[in-house]
Amino acid sequence: IPIYVAYDSADVWANPELFQMDEEVKPISVAGCPPDAFSADGQLWGNPVYKWDYHKQTGYTWWIKRIENSTKLYDVIRIDHFRGFDEYYAIPAGSKNAVIGKWEKGPGMDLFDVVKEKLGEISIIAEDLGYITDSVRQLVKDSNFPNMKVLEFAFDARDSYEPCEYLPFTYYNNCVVYTGTHDNDTVMGWMKTAPKASVKFAIEYLNLTEEEGYNWGMMRAAWSSVADMAIVPMQDLIGLGSEARINIPSTLGENWKWRALEGQITKDLAKKLYKYMQMYGRINEKVLAEQAKKAAEKEAAEKEAAKKKTSDKKKSSEK
């Protein structure tokens, strides 16, 4: 679920007091990200930002309802832009870009203490990508929510091999590793479009080969890591290039259109994936239990059939 909602959403219409609005219910401040090395103007998202002091007064009721409803739909909830709960970037409404804005203090653990009190221990992934400060790291640690590791971000080598927190040797159990997210290129696309130094670093670090397939080498790096959860996009399993990229951030019109075609997801692919899941201990225990039950039922049925066959033979012989 995204941290913010749209200005023309039912949430803002029904609860304008939860957002930084003026008397005419128009935004005073909107969300975004400040200028960085990738964007001189920053990112102007335009979503209304929350009036966190009012949320606190209500016991974060709106957030409790939002998260509780999501638990009815999903096994695990990933909250995007998690750093916004530590500090959020507020841009004056009407700005043409995100150059003028300021960081404001978010609710921090106060919100998640209430979430845990009201909803118990639920499965939440903290999307903590981007520029992360020590206070954001502390919030992730205090929440005990698993955070994200993206392999395609691990090899920004530039002119050195300085350690990066996305490299597998830095991982710990309580994290989720991705080859790439919906915002990334596919592995095969990344190998062609990423800086040559980054690709060279990835090939050396992961021992990637064309023979195995660069996508399989990177996926195996995710599966073989100590991360409790590993997620890979279907495009990487199939081995598709940039033509299958799902989303290019800050662009409109051509995103979220990719679909797998008939014949791309095969039994051979399923068998290969299953082999690696066994190899790296990533088969769900519930699945293993179901398999054991089916195997036991099959064995019992075969024994019963053999017993019946022997009995029928004996009766036939006696006749």
PDB file of C-alpha atoms in Angstrom:
ATOM      1  CA  ILE A   1       0.000   0.000   0.000  1.00  0.00           C
ATOM      2  CA  PRO A   2       1.309   3.487  -0.794  1.00  0.00           C
ATOM      3  CA  ILE A   3       2.012   5.762   2.142  1.00  0.00           C
ATOM      4  CA  TYR A   4      -0.048   8.545   0.527  1.00  0.00           C
ATOM      5  CA  VAL A   5      -3.491   8.720  -1.072  1.00  0.00           C
ATOM      6  CA  ALA A   6      -4.616  10.854  -4.007  1.00  0.00           C
ATOM      7  CA  TYR A   7      -6.126  14.329  -3.611  1.00  0.00           C
ATOM      8  CA  ASP A   8      -9.285  13.217  -5.440  1.00  0.00           C
ATOM      9  CA  SER A   9      -9.614  10.035  -3.356  1.00  0.00           C
ATOM     10  CA  ALA A  10     -12.606   9.076  -1.216  1.00  0.00           C
ATOM     11  CA  ASP A  11     -10.305   9.243   1.823  1.00  0.00           C
ATOM     12  CA  VAL A  12      -9.530  12.938   1.372  1.00  0.00           C
ATOM     13  CA  TRP A  13     -13.134  13.744   0.460  1.00  0.00           C
ATOM     14  CA  ALA A  14     -14.493  11.965   3.556  1.00  0.00           C
ATOM     15  CA  ASN A  15     -11.734  12.954   6.003  1.00  0.00           C
ATOM     16  CA  PRO A  16     -10.157  16.285   4.942  1.00  0.00           C
ATOM     17  CA  GLU A  17      -9.264  17.012   8.579  1.00  0.00           C
ATOM     18  CA  LEU A  18      -6.623  14.252   8.403  1.00  0.00           C
ATOM     19  CA  PHE A  19      -4.625  16.172   5.788  1.00  0.00           C
ATOM     20  CA  GLN A  20      -2.907  19.534   5.591  1.00  0.00           C
ATOM     21  CA  MET A  21      -5.760  21.427   3.925  1.00  0.00           C
ATOM     22  CA  ASP A  22      -6.984  25.010   3.964  1.00  0.00           C
ATOM     23  CA  GLU A  23     -10.573  26.155   4.655  1.00  0.00           C
ATOM     24  CA  GLU A  24     -11.547  25.468   1.028  1.00  0.00           C
ATOM     25  CA  VAL A  25     -10.243  21.888   1.329  1.00  0.00           C
ATOM     26  CA  LYS A  26      -7.284  22.584  -0.941  1.00  0.00           C
ATOM     27  CA  PRO A  27      -3.815  21.260  -0.079  1.00  0.00           C
ATOM     28  CA  ILE A  28      -1.446  23.498   1.842  1.00  0.00           C
ATOM     29  CA  SER A  29       1.485  21.129   1.344  1.00  0.00           C
ATOM     30  CA  VAL A  30       1.982  18.166  -0.972  1.00  0.00           C
ATOM     31  CA  ALA A  31       4.327  15.174  -0.994  1.00  0.00           C
ATOM     32  CA  GLY A  32       7.472  14.488  -2.976  1.00  0.00           C
ATOM     33  CA  CYS A  33      11.230  14.073  -2.764  1.00  0.00           C
ATOM     34  CA  PRO A  34      13.930  16.764  -2.841  1.00  0.00           C
ATOM     35  CA  PRO A  35      16.479  17.187  -5.663  1.00  0.00           C
ATOM     36  CA  ASP A  36      19.221  14.560  -5.767  1.00  0.00           C
ATOM     37  CA  ALA A  37      21.840  13.160  -8.106  1.00  0.00           C
ATOM     38  CA  PHE A  38      19.120  11.647 -10.300  1.00  0.00           C
ATOM     39  CA  SER A  39      16.768  14.629 -10.528  1.00  0.00           C
ATOM     40  CA  ALA A  40      17.741  18.311 -10.322  1.00  0.00           C
ATOM     41  CA  ASP A  41      14.103  19.303  -9.735  1.00  0.00           C
ATOM     42  CA  GLY A  42      13.308  16.509  -7.278  1.00  0.00           C
ATOM     43  CA  GLN A  43      10.044  14.566  -7.488  1.00  0.00           C
ATOM     44  CA  LEU A  44       6.727  16.380  -7.148  1.00  0.00           C
ATOM     45  CA  TRP A  45       4.155  13.683  -6.336  1.00  0.00           C
ATOM     46  CA  GLY A  46       1.388  16.101  -5.432  1.00  0.00           C
ATOM     47  CA  ASN A  47      -0.375  13.932  -2.831  1.00  0.00           C
ATOM     48  CA  PRO A  48      -1.767  15.736   0.227  1.00  0.00           C
ATOM     49  CA  VAL A  49       0.451  15.190   3.280  1.00  0.00           C
ATOM     50  CA  TYR A  50      -0.936  14.092   6.613  1.00  0.00           C
ATOM     51  CA  LYS A  51      -1.711  16.252   9.610  1.00  0.00           C
ATOM     52  CA  TRP A  52       0.086  13.855  11.950  1.00  0.00           C
ATOM     53  CA  ASP A  53      -0.735  15.692  15.178  1.00  0.00           C
ATOM     54  CA  TYR A  54      -4.449  15.212  14.420  1.00  0.00           C
ATOM     55  CA  HIS A  55      -3.905  11.507  13.612  1.00  0.00           C
ATOM     56  CA  LYS A  56      -2.243  11.143  16.999  1.00  0.00           C
ATOM     57  CA  GLN A  57      -5.240  12.748  18.728  1.00  0.00           C
ATOM     58  CA  THR A  58      -7.554  10.187  17.114  1.00  0.00           C
ATOM     59  CA  GLY A  59      -5.357   7.266  18.145  1.00  0.00           C
ATOM     60  CA  TYR A  60      -4.378   6.801  14.482  1.00  0.00           C
ATOM     61  CA  THR A  61      -7.852   5.352  13.850  1.00  0.00           C
ATOM     62  CA  TRP A  62      -7.736   5.957  10.074  1.00  0.00           C
ATOM     63  CA  TRP A  63      -4.387   4.182   9.745  1.00  0.00           C
ATOM     64  CA  ILE A  64      -5.562   1.299  11.922  1.00  0.00           C
ATOM     65  CA  LYS A  65      -8.603   0.825   9.674  1.00  0.00           C
ATOM     66  CA  ARG A  66      -6.514   1.104   6.522  1.00  0.00           C
ATOM     67  CA  ILE A  67      -3.983  -1.501   7.626  1.00  0.00           C
ATOM     68  CA  GLU A  68      -6.616  -3.788   9.161  1.00  0.00           C
ATOM     69  CA  ASN A  69      -8.563  -3.808   5.900  1.00  0.00           C
ATOM     70  CA  SER A  70      -5.395  -4.660   3.989  1.00  0.00           C
ATOM     71  CA  THR A  71      -4.777  -7.672   6.248  1.00  0.00           C
ATOM     72  CA  LYS A  72      -8.089  -9.075   5.017  1.00  0.00           C
ATOM     73  CA  LEU A  73      -6.885  -8.849   1.424  1.00  0.00           C
ATOM     74  CA  TYR A  74      -3.194  -9.720   1.632  1.00  0.00           C
ATOM     75  CA  ASP A  75      -0.948 -12.178   3.463  1.00  0.00           C
ATOM     76  CA  VAL A  76       1.819  -9.572   3.698  1.00  0.00           C
ATOM     77  CA  ILE A  77       1.595  -5.777   3.405  1.00  0.00           C
ATOM     78  CA  ARG A  78       4.432  -3.729   1.944  1.00  0.00           C
ATOM     79  CA  ILE A  79       4.176  -0.074   2.879  1.00  0.00           C
ATOM     80  CA  ASP A  80       5.916   2.056   0.262  1.00  0.00           C
ATOM     81  CA  HIS A  81       8.057   5.082   1.200  1.00  0.00           C
ATOM     82  CA  PHE A  82       8.480   3.878   4.781  1.00  0.00           C
ATOM     83  CA  ARG A  83      10.971   6.638   5.465  1.00  0.00           C
ATOM     84  CA  GLY A  84       8.039   9.088   5.331  1.00  0.00           C
ATOM     85  CA  PHE A  85       6.972   7.870   8.781  1.00  0.00           C
ATOM     86  CA  ASP A  86      10.282   9.124  10.166  1.00  0.00           C
ATOM     87  CA  GLU A  87      10.453  12.359   8.180  1.00  0.00           C
ATOM     88  CA  TYR A  88       8.385  13.489   5.190  1.00  0.00           C
ATOM     89  CA  TYR A  89       9.194  16.086   2.559  1.00  0.00           C
ATOM     90  CA  ALA A  90       6.516  18.806   2.405  1.00  0.00           C
ATOM     91  CA  ILE A  91       6.330  21.001  -0.705  1.00  0.00           C
ATOM     92  CA  PRO A  92       4.160  24.157  -0.825  1.00  0.00           C
ATOM     93  CA  ALA A  93       1.033  23.417  -2.876  1.00  0.00           C
ATOM     94  CA  GLY A  94       1.155  24.994  -6.326  1.00  0.00           C
ATOM     95  CA  SER A  95       4.924  24.538  -6.717  1.00  0.00           C
ATOM     96  CA  LYS A  96       6.084  23.597 -10.216  1.00  0.00           C
ATOM     97  CA  ASN A  97       8.772  21.277  -8.891  1.00  0.00           C
ATOM     98  CA  ALA A  98      10.147  19.875  -5.638  1.00  0.00           C
ATOM     99  CA  VAL A  99      13.078  22.282  -5.249  1.00  0.00           C
ATOM    100  CA  ILE A 100      11.392  24.282  -2.502  1.00  0.00           C
ATOM    101  CA  GLY A 101      10.293  22.082   0.359  1.00  0.00           C
ATOM    102  CA  LYS A 102      11.270  21.041   3.847  1.00  0.00           C
ATOM    103  CA  TRP A 103      11.571  17.891   5.914  1.00  0.00           C
ATOM    104  CA  GLU A 104       8.963  17.555   8.643  1.00  0.00           C
ATOM    105  CA  LYS A 105       8.863  15.077  11.503  1.00  0.00           C
ATOM    106  CA  GLY A 106       6.618  12.060  11.033  1.00  0.00           C
ATOM    107  CA  PRO A 107       4.919   9.905  13.700  1.00  0.00           C
ATOM    108  CA  GLY A 108       7.773   7.413  14.026  1.00  0.00           C
ATOM    109  CA  MET A 109       7.248   4.409  16.287  1.00  0.00           C
ATOM    110  CA  ASP A 110       4.275   6.071  17.994  1.00  0.00           C
ATOM    111  CA  LEU A 111       2.112   4.990  15.039  1.00  0.00           C
ATOM    112  CA  PHE A 112       3.433   1.438  14.879  1.00  0.00           C
ATOM    113  CA  ASP A 113       3.212   0.930  18.619  1.00  0.00           C
ATOM    114  CA  VAL A 114      -0.516   1.626  18.278  1.00  0.00           C
ATOM    115  CA  VAL A 115      -0.764  -0.621  15.195  1.00  0.00           C
ATOM    116  CA  LYS A 116       0.773  -3.512  17.134  1.00  0.00           C
ATOM    117  CA  GLU A 117      -1.402  -2.805  20.154  1.00  0.00           C
ATOM    118  CA  LYS A 118      -4.617  -2.801  18.106  1.00  0.00           C
ATOM    119  CA  LEU A 119      -3.840  -5.394  15.429  1.00  0.00           C
ATOM    120  CA  GLY A 120      -1.186  -7.604  17.030  1.00  0.00           C
ATOM    121  CA  GLU A 121       1.789  -8.980  15.137  1.00  0.00           C
ATOM    122  CA  ILE A 122       0.929  -8.611  11.455  1.00  0.00           C
ATOM    123  CA  SER A 123       3.211  -9.126   8.465  1.00  0.00           C
ATOM    124  CA  ILE A 124       4.512  -5.789   7.165  1.00  0.00           C
ATOM    125  CA  ILE A 125       7.472  -5.143   4.861  1.00  0.00           C
ATOM    126  CA  ALA A 126       9.106  -1.725   5.199  1.00  0.00           C
ATOM    127  CA  GLU A 127      10.020  -0.280   1.795  1.00  0.00           C
ATOM    128  CA  ASP A 128      13.086   1.695   2.861  1.00  0.00           C
ATOM    129  CA  LEU A 129      14.708   2.308  -0.521  1.00  0.00           C
ATOM    130  CA  GLY A 130      16.283   5.592  -1.567  1.00  0.00           C
ATOM    131  CA  TYR A 131      18.334   7.953   0.583  1.00  0.00           C
ATOM    132  CA  ILE A 132      18.155   6.504   4.083  1.00  0.00           C
ATOM    133  CA  THR A 133      19.251   8.317   7.231  1.00  0.00           C
ATOM    134  CA  ASP A 134      20.314   6.850  10.562  1.00  0.00           C
ATOM    135  CA  SER A 135      16.951   7.785  12.072  1.00  0.00           C
ATOM    136  CA  VAL A 136      15.143   5.824   9.327  1.00  0.00           C
ATOM    137  CA  ARG A 137      17.386   2.820   9.986  1.00  0.00           C
ATOM    138  CA  GLN A 138      16.543   3.099  13.669  1.00  0.00           C
ATOM    139  CA  LEU A 139      12.811   3.225  12.907  1.00  0.00           C
ATOM    140  CA  VAL A 140      13.075   0.067  10.792  1.00  0.00           C
ATOM    141  CA  LYS A 141      15.037  -1.619  13.563  1.00  0.00           C
ATOM    142  CA  ASP A 142      12.599  -0.543  16.287  1.00  0.00           C
ATOM    143  CA  SER A 143       9.581  -1.681  14.262  1.00  0.00           C
ATOM    144  CA  ASN A 144      11.204  -5.080  13.618  1.00  0.00           C
ATOM    145  CA  PHE A 145       9.615  -5.055  10.160  1.00  0.00           C
ATOM    146  CA  PRO A 146      11.779  -6.700   7.477  1.00  0.00           C
ATOM    147  CA  ASN A 147      13.220  -4.131   5.098  1.00  0.00           C
ATOM    148  CA  MET A 148      14.156  -4.415   1.437  1.00  0.00           C
ATOM    149  CA  LYS A 149      17.320  -5.389  -0.415  1.00  0.00           C
ATOM    150  CA  VAL A 150      17.455  -4.984  -4.208  1.00  0.00           C
ATOM    151  CA  LEU A 151      20.239  -6.828  -6.035  1.00  0.00           C
ATOM    152  CA  GLU A 152      20.229  -4.456  -9.011  1.00  0.00           C
ATOM    153  CA  PHE A 153      21.176  -1.653  -6.598  1.00  0.00           C
ATOM    154  CA  ALA A 154      24.121  -3.620  -5.193  1.00  0.00           C
ATOM    155  CA  PHE A 155      26.570  -3.112  -8.023  1.00  0.00           C
ATOM    156  CA  ASP A 156      26.753   0.644  -8.424  1.00  0.00           C
ATOM    157  CA  ALA A 157      30.503   0.203  -8.575  1.00  0.00           C
ATOM    158  CA  ARG A 158      31.587   3.543 -10.014  1.00  0.00           C
ATOM    159  CA  ASP A 159      35.386   3.403  -9.697  1.00  0.00           C
ATOM    160  CA  SER A 160      35.618   1.304  -6.553  1.00  0.00           C
ATOM    161  CA  TYR A 161      34.401  -1.867  -4.907  1.00  0.00           C
ATOM    162  CA  GLU A 162      33.238  -0.209  -1.703  1.00  0.00           C
ATOM    163  CA  PRO A 163      30.759  -2.363   0.250  1.00  0.00           C
ATOM    164  CA  CYS A 164      27.096  -1.593  -0.324  1.00  0.00           C
ATOM    165  CA  GLU A 165      24.196  -2.543   1.962  1.00  0.00           C
ATOM    166  CA  TYR A 166      22.501  -4.288  -0.965  1.00  0.00           C
ATOM    167  CA  LEU A 167      25.368  -6.756  -1.493  1.00  0.00           C
ATOM    168  CA  PRO A 168      24.361 -10.250  -0.264  1.00  0.00           C
ATOM    169  CA  PHE A 169      27.213 -10.584   2.243  1.00  0.00           C
ATOM    170  CA  THR A 170      25.708  -7.699   4.244  1.00  0.00           C
ATOM    171  CA  TYR A 171      22.259  -9.309   4.609  1.00  0.00           C
ATOM    172  CA  TYR A 172      20.651 -10.556   7.808  1.00  0.00           C
ATOM    173  CA  ASN A 173      17.622 -12.824   8.271  1.00  0.00           C
ATOM    174  CA  ASN A 174      14.996 -10.135   8.835  1.00  0.00           C
ATOM    175  CA  CYS A 175      14.939  -8.683   5.335  1.00  0.00           C
ATOM    176  CA  VAL A 176      13.380  -9.310   1.928  1.00  0.00           C
ATOM    177  CA  VAL A 177      15.621  -9.573  -1.129  1.00  0.00           C
ATOM    178  CA  TYR A 178      14.456  -8.803  -4.676  1.00  0.00           C
ATOM    179  CA  THR A 179      16.316  -9.091  -7.967  1.00  0.00           C
ATOM    180  CA  GLY A 180      14.381  -5.928  -8.814  1.00  0.00           C
ATOM    181  CA  THR A 181      11.031  -4.361  -7.940  1.00  0.00           C
ATOM    182  CA  HIS A 182       8.265  -3.049 -10.206  1.00  0.00           C
ATOM    183  CA  ASP A 183      10.335   0.125 -10.642  1.00  0.00           C
ATOM    184  CA  ASN A 184      13.446  -1.692 -11.898  1.00  0.00           C
ATOM    185  CA  ASP A 185      14.381  -2.997 -15.319  1.00  0.00           C
ATOM    186  CA  THR A 186      14.367  -6.778 -15.690  1.00  0.00           C
ATOM    187  CA  VAL A 187      17.675  -8.524 -14.943  1.00  0.00           C
ATOM    188  CA  MET A 188      18.321  -9.196 -18.646  1.00  0.00           C
ATOM    189  CA  GLY A 189      17.431  -5.589 -19.467  1.00  0.00           C
ATOM    190  CA  TRP A 190      19.614  -4.281 -16.638  1.00  0.00           C
ATOM    191  CA  MET A 191      22.607  -6.256 -17.931  1.00  0.00           C
ATOM    192  CA  LYS A 192      22.350  -4.332 -21.210  1.00  0.00           C
ATOM    193  CA  THR A 193      21.470  -0.863 -19.900  1.00  0.00           C
ATOM    194  CA  ALA A 194      23.352  -0.515 -16.586  1.00  0.00           C
ATOM    195  CA  PRO A 195      26.787   1.163 -16.495  1.00  0.00           C
ATOM    196  CA  LYS A 196      29.494  -1.190 -17.754  1.00  0.00           C
ATOM    197  CA  ALA A 197      31.361  -1.006 -14.434  1.00  0.00           C
ATOM    198  CA  SER A 198      28.230  -2.102 -12.570  1.00  0.00           C
ATOM    199  CA  VAL A 199      27.628  -5.019 -14.946  1.00  0.00           C
ATOM    200  CA  LYS A 200      31.291  -6.066 -14.682  1.00  0.00           C
ATOM    201  CA  PHE A 201      31.071  -5.958 -10.875  1.00  0.00           C
ATOM    202  CA  ALA A 202      27.866  -8.051 -10.883  1.00  0.00           C
ATOM    203  CA  ILE A 203      29.394 -10.665 -13.206  1.00  0.00           C
ATOM    204  CA  GLU A 204      32.496 -10.977 -11.030  1.00  0.00           C
ATOM    205  CA  TYR A 205      30.684 -10.894  -7.684  1.00  0.00           C
ATOM    206  CA  LEU A 206      27.954 -13.390  -8.597  1.00  0.00           C
ATOM    207  CA  ASN A 207      29.980 -15.411 -11.115  1.00  0.00           C
ATOM    208  CA  LEU A 208      27.305 -14.810 -13.745  1.00  0.00           C
ATOM    209  CA  THR A 209      27.558 -16.645 -17.055  1.00  0.00           C
ATOM    210  CA  GLU A 210      25.676 -16.463 -20.338  1.00  0.00           C
ATOM    211  CA  GLU A 211      25.562 -20.238 -20.354  1.00  0.00           C
ATOM    212  CA  GLU A 212      23.484 -20.390 -17.171  1.00  0.00           C
ATOM    213  CA  GLY A 213      21.624 -17.181 -17.947  1.00  0.00           C
ATOM    214  CA  TYR A 214      22.327 -13.905 -16.148  1.00  0.00           C
ATOM    215  CA  ASN A 215      18.795 -13.921 -14.774  1.00  0.00           C
ATOM    216  CA  TRP A 216      19.229 -17.362 -13.186  1.00  0.00           C
ATOM    217  CA  GLY A 217      22.554 -16.393 -11.638  1.00  0.00           C
ATOM    218  CA  MET A 218      21.061 -13.299 -10.032  1.00  0.00           C
ATOM    219  CA  MET A 219      17.934 -15.126  -8.883  1.00  0.00           C
ATOM    220  CA  ARG A 220      20.059 -17.842  -7.284  1.00  0.00           C
ATOM    221  CA  ALA A 221      21.978 -15.129  -5.446  1.00  0.00           C
ATOM    222  CA  ALA A 222      18.678 -13.980  -3.943  1.00  0.00           C
ATOM    223  CA  TRP A 223      17.500 -17.497  -3.070  1.00  0.00           C
ATOM    224  CA  SER A 224      20.828 -18.555  -1.574  1.00  0.00           C
ATOM    225  CA  SER A 225      21.067 -15.471   0.672  1.00  0.00           C
ATOM    226  CA  VAL A 226      20.201 -15.503   4.382  1.00  0.00           C
ATOM    227  CA  ALA A 227      17.176 -13.215   3.788  1.00  0.00           C
ATOM    228  CA  ASP A 228      14.014 -14.755   5.218  1.00  0.00           C
ATOM    229  CA  MET A 229      12.106 -13.931   2.040  1.00  0.00           C
ATOM    230  CA  ALA A 230      13.212 -13.728  -1.591  1.00  0.00           C
ATOM    231  CA  ILE A 231      10.998 -12.262  -4.322  1.00  0.00           C
ATOM    232  CA  VAL A 232      11.697 -12.339  -8.060  1.00  0.00           C
ATOM    233  CA  PRO A 233       9.478 -10.905 -10.822  1.00  0.00           C
ATOM    234  CA  MET A 234       7.939 -13.302 -13.330  1.00  0.00           C
ATOM    235  CA  GLN A 235       9.815 -11.489 -16.117  1.00  0.00           C
ATOM    236  CA  ASP A 236      13.109 -12.604 -14.560  1.00  0.00           C
ATOM    237  CA  LEU A 237      11.922 -16.207 -14.228  1.00  0.00           C
ATOM    238  CA  ILE A 238      11.023 -16.210 -17.924  1.00  0.00           C
ATOM    239  CA  GLY A 239      14.232 -14.360 -18.821  1.00  0.00           C
ATOM    240  CA  LEU A 240      12.768 -11.356 -20.634  1.00  0.00           C
ATOM    241  CA  GLY A 241      14.487  -8.080 -21.478  1.00  0.00           C
ATOM    242  CA  SER A 242      13.585  -4.391 -21.135  1.00  0.00           C
ATOM    243  CA  GLU A 243      10.542  -4.858 -23.370  1.00  0.00           C
ATOM    244  CA  ALA A 244       8.880  -6.578 -20.393  1.00  0.00           C
ATOM    245  CA  ARG A 245       9.682  -3.878 -17.851  1.00  0.00           C
ATOM    246  CA  ILE A 246       6.565  -3.180 -15.790  1.00  0.00           C
ATOM    247  CA  ASN A 247       7.178   0.457 -14.795  1.00  0.00           C
ATOM    248  CA  ILE A 248       9.521   3.367 -15.464  1.00  0.00           C
ATOM    249  CA  PRO A 249       9.229   5.870 -12.573  1.00  0.00           C
ATOM    250  CA  SER A 250       8.123   9.418 -13.386  1.00  0.00           C
ATOM    251  CA  THR A 251       6.653   8.417 -16.763  1.00  0.00           C
ATOM    252  CA  LEU A 252       3.053   8.022 -17.878  1.00  0.00           C
ATOM    253  CA  GLY A 253       1.178   6.079 -20.522  1.00  0.00           C
ATOM    254  CA  GLU A 254       3.243   2.962 -21.155  1.00  0.00           C
ATOM    255  CA  ASN A 255       3.486   1.414 -17.676  1.00  0.00           C
ATOM    256  CA  TRP A 256       1.782  -1.610 -16.083  1.00  0.00           C
ATOM    257  CA  LYS A 257       0.959  -3.143 -19.461  1.00  0.00           C
ATOM    258  CA  TRP A 258       3.145  -6.260 -19.472  1.00  0.00           C
ATOM    259  CA  ARG A 259       1.394  -9.626 -19.392  1.00  0.00           C
ATOM    260  CA  ALA A 260       2.843 -13.135 -19.548  1.00  0.00           C
ATOM    261  CA  LEU A 261       1.918 -14.931 -22.767  1.00  0.00           C
ATOM    262  CA  GLU A 262       0.579 -18.438 -23.149  1.00  0.00           C
ATOM    263  CA  GLY A 263       3.485 -20.857 -23.381  1.00  0.00           C
ATOM    264  CA  GLN A 264       5.969 -18.708 -21.437  1.00  0.00           C
ATOM    265  CA  ILE A 265       5.237 -20.372 -18.098  1.00  0.00           C
ATOM    266  CA  THR A 266       6.000 -24.028 -18.722  1.00  0.00           C
ATOM    267  CA  LYS A 267       6.193 -27.268 -16.761  1.00  0.00           C
ATOM    268  CA  ASP A 268       9.961 -27.300 -17.350  1.00  0.00           C
ATOM    269  CA  LEU A 269      10.225 -23.838 -15.789  1.00  0.00           C
ATOM    270  CA  ALA A 270       8.140 -25.015 -12.824  1.00  0.00           C
ATOM    271  CA  LYS A 271      10.375 -28.064 -12.334  1.00  0.00           C
ATOM    272  CA  LYS A 272      13.524 -25.950 -12.515  1.00  0.00           C
ATOM    273  CA  LEU A 273      12.149 -23.445 -10.021  1.00  0.00           C
ATOM    274  CA  TYR A 274      11.069 -26.241  -7.675  1.00  0.00           C
ATOM    275  CA  LYS A 275      14.550 -27.768  -7.845  1.00  0.00           C
ATOM    276  CA  TYR A 276      16.127 -24.504  -6.723  1.00  0.00           C
ATOM    277  CA  MET A 277      13.537 -23.980  -4.000  1.00  0.00           C
ATOM    278  CA  GLN A 278      14.487 -27.412  -2.620  1.00  0.00           C
ATOM    279  CA  MET A 279      18.182 -26.666  -3.008  1.00  0.00           C
ATOM    280  CA  TYR A 280      17.992 -23.409  -1.057  1.00  0.00           C
ATOM    281  CA  GLY A 281      15.416 -24.477   1.534  1.00  0.00           C
ATOM    282  CA  ARG A 282      12.733 -22.072   0.339  1.00  0.00           C
ATOM    283  CA  ILE A 283       9.768 -24.424   0.050  1.00  0.00           C
ATOM    284  CA  ASN A 284       6.966 -23.429   2.386  1.00  0.00           C
ATOM    285  CA  GLU A 285       6.613 -25.822   5.339  1.00  0.00           C
ATOM    286  CA  LYS A 286       2.866 -26.019   4.696  1.00  0.00           C
ATOM    287  CA  VAL A 287       3.587 -27.146   1.140  1.00  0.00           C
ATOM    288  CA  LEU A 288       6.019 -29.776   2.420  1.00  0.00           C
ATOM    289  CA  ALA A 289       3.412 -31.050   4.883  1.00  0.00           C
ATOM    290  CA  GLU A 290       0.811 -31.304   2.109  1.00  0.00           C
ATOM    291  CA  GLN A 291       3.290 -33.143  -0.102  1.00  0.00           C
ATOM    292  CA  ALA A 292       4.112 -35.597   2.700  1.00  0.00           C
ATOM    293  CA  LYS A 293       0.397 -36.197   3.270  1.00  0.00           C
ATOM    294  CA  LYS A 294      -0.240 -36.862  -0.418  1.00  0.00           C
ATOM    295  CA  ALA A 295       2.782 -39.173  -0.593  1.00  0.00           C
ATOM    296  CA  ALA A 296       1.535 -41.100   2.440  1.00  0.00           C
ATOM    297  CA  GLU A 297      -1.979 -41.362   0.970  1.00  0.00           C
ATOM    298  CA  LYS A 298      -0.544 -42.562  -2.344  1.00  0.00           C
ATOM    299  CA  GLU A 299       1.620 -45.160  -0.609  1.00  0.00           C
ATOM    300  CA  ALA A 300      -1.342 -46.384   1.453  1.00  0.00           C
ATOM    301  CA  ALA A 301      -3.505 -46.617  -1.680  1.00  0.00           C
ATOM    302  CA  GLU A 302      -0.801 -48.580  -3.517  1.00  0.00           C
ATOM    303  CA  LYS A 303      -0.453 -50.993  -0.588  1.00  0.00           C
ATOM    304  CA  GLU A 304      -4.230 -51.423  -0.458  1.00  0.00           C
ATOM    305  CA  ALA A 305      -4.343 -52.058  -4.203  1.00  0.00           C
ATOM    306  CA  ALA A 306      -1.510 -54.595  -3.952  1.00  0.00           C
ATOM    307  CA  LYS A 307      -3.248 -56.291  -1.038  1.00  0.00           C
ATOM    308  CA  LYS A 308      -6.517 -56.470  -2.990  1.00  0.00           C
ATOM    309  CA  LYS A 309      -4.705 -57.825  -6.032  1.00  0.00           C
ATOM    310  CA  THR A 310      -3.094 -60.578  -3.951  1.00  0.00           C
ATOM    311  CA  SER A 311      -6.454 -61.409  -2.368  1.00  0.00           C
ATOM    312  CA  ASP A 312      -8.216 -61.545  -5.754  1.00  0.00           C
ATOM    313  CA  LYS A 313      -5.477 -63.809  -7.100  1.00  0.00           C
ATOM    314  CA  LYS A 314      -5.846 -66.157  -4.131  1.00  0.00           C
ATOM    315  CA  LYS A 315      -9.632 -66.348  -4.586  1.00  0.00           C
ATOM    316  CA  SER A 316      -9.241 -67.010  -8.295  1.00  0.00           C
ATOM    317  CA  SER A 317      -6.734 -69.786  -7.576  1.00  0.00           C
ATOM    318  CA  GLU A 318      -9.079 -71.409  -5.062  1.00  0.00           C
ATOM    319  CA  LYS A 319     -11.894 -71.437  -7.607  1.00  0.00           C
TER     320      LYS A 319
END
